C-alpha positions in Angstrom: 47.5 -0.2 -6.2 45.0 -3.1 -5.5 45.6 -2.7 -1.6 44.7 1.0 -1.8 41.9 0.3 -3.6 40.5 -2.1 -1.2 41.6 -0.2 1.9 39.6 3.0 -0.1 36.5 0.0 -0.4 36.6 -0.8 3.4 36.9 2.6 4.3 34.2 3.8 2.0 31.8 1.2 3.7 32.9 1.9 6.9 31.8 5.7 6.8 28.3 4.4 4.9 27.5 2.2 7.7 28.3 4.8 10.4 26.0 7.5 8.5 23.5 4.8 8.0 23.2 4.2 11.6 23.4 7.5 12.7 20.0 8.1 10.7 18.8 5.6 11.6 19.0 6.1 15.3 18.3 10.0 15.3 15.1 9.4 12.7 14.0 6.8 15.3 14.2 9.2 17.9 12.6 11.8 15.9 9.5 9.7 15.1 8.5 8.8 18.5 5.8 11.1 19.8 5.9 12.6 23.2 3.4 9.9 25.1 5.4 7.5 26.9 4.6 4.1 29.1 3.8 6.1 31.8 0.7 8.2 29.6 -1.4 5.2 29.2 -0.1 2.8 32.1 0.6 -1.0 32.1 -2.3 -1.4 34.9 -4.6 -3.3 33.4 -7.1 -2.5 35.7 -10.3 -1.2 36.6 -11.3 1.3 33.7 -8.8 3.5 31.4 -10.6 6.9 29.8 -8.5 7.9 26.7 -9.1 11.6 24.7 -7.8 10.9 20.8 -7.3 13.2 17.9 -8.3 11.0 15.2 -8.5 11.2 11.1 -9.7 9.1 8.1 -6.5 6.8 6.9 -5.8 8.3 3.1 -6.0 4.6 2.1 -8.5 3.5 3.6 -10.9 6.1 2.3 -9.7 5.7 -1.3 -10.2 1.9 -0.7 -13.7 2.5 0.2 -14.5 5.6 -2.1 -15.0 7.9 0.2 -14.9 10.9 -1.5 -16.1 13.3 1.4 -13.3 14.9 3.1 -13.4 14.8 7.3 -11.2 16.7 9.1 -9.7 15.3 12.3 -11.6 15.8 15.2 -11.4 15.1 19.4 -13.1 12.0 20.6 -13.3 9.7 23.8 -12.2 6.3 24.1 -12.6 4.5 27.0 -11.2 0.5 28.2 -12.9 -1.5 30.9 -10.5 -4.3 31.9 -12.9 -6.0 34.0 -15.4 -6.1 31.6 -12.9 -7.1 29.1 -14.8 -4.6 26.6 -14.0 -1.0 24.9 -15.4 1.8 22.9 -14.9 5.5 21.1 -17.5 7.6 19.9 -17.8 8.7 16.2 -19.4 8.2 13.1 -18.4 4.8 12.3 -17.4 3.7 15.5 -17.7 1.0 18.3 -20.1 2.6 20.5 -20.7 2.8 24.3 -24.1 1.2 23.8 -22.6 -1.6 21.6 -19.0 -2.0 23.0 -16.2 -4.5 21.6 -14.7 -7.1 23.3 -10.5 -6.5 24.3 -8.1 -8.4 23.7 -4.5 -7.6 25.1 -1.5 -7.7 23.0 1.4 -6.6 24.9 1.4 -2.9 24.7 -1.2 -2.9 22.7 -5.0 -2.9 23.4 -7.6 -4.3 20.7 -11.2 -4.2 20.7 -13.2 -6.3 18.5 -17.0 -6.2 17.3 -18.5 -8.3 14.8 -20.8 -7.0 13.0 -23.3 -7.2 9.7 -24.8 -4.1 7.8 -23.9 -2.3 4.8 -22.1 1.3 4.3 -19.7 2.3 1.9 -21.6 -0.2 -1.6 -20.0 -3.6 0.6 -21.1 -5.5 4.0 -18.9 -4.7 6.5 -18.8 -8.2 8.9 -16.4 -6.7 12.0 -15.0 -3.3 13.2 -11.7 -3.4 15.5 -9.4 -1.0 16.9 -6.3 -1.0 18.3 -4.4 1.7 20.9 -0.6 0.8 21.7 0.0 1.5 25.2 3.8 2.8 24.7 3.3 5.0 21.7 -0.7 5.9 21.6 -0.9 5.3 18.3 -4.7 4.6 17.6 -5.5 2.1 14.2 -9.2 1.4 13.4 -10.4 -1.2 10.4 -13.3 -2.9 9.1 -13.4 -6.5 7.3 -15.7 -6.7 4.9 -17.3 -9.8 3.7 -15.1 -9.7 0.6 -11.9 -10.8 2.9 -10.5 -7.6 3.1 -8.7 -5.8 6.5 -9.4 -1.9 5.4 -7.9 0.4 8.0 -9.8 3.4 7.8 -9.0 5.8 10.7 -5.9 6.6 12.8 -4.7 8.7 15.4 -3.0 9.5 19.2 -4.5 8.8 22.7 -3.6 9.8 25.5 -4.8 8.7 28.8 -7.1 11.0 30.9 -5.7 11.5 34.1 -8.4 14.3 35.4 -11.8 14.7 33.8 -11.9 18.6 33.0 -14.8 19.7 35.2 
């Protein structure tokens, strides 16, 4: 009786573990959006024009009480690997006229701005953001002079491979 029970144990694990892995593999294929490597290339040269659908991070507003509600909207982004600086338009953005410096990170792409003014009630000392390369997965935050990292918009670029005029 103890032999069957064990064999029903092993078995039992064994069939958990293969269901676990199968989710696991099909929900990582499932995830993955549709932009590959070749969307944004490795090149890292010259200059690469991004388009990205962007939106305020749930967290990120409540961190900062943010209580108006944007909706997602269509932006430019653009990286200038020569100049070894980058920019996207928006509200509260890292803009053209006052561009970041990059920073590469394997796949992914980070531009970084000090800064010093005051929005949301706090000081906000730096603004960053970050596009990964293999995924387009956009990330923008703001440290404030309190310590905090608050991530306050995300989103998906994709590179522009013809301008549309």
């Amino acid at each position: 009786m103890l032999k069957n029970t064990a064999i029903g144990i092993a078995i039992g694990l064994l069939v958990m573990g293969g269901i676990w892995g199968m989710v696991h593999l099909m929900g990582e294929s499932l995830s993955e959006p549709n932009l590959t490597a070749e969307s944004m290339p490795g090149d890292s040269k010259g200059v690469m024009d991004l388009i990205c659908e962007l939106e305020l991070d749930l967290d990120g507003q409540l961190a900062l009480g943010i209580k108006e509600n944007e909706p997602s909207r269509i932006t430019m982004a653009q990286i200038d690997f020569e100049k070894k600086s980058g920019w996207y338009q928006g509200k509260i953005a890292i803009s053209e006229s006052r561009s970041g410096s990059l920073q590469l990170m394997g796949t992914r792409l980070k531009i970084y701005r000090p800064a010093m003014f005051q929005r949301f009630g706090v000081m906000i000392t730096g603004e960053e953001f970050v596009v990964d390369r293999k995924t387009g997965r956009f990330v923008q935050s703001l440290s404030l002079n309190d310590g905090r990292n608050v991530k306050l918009i995300k989103g998906t670029c994709a590179k522009v491979i013809k301008p549309p005029f």
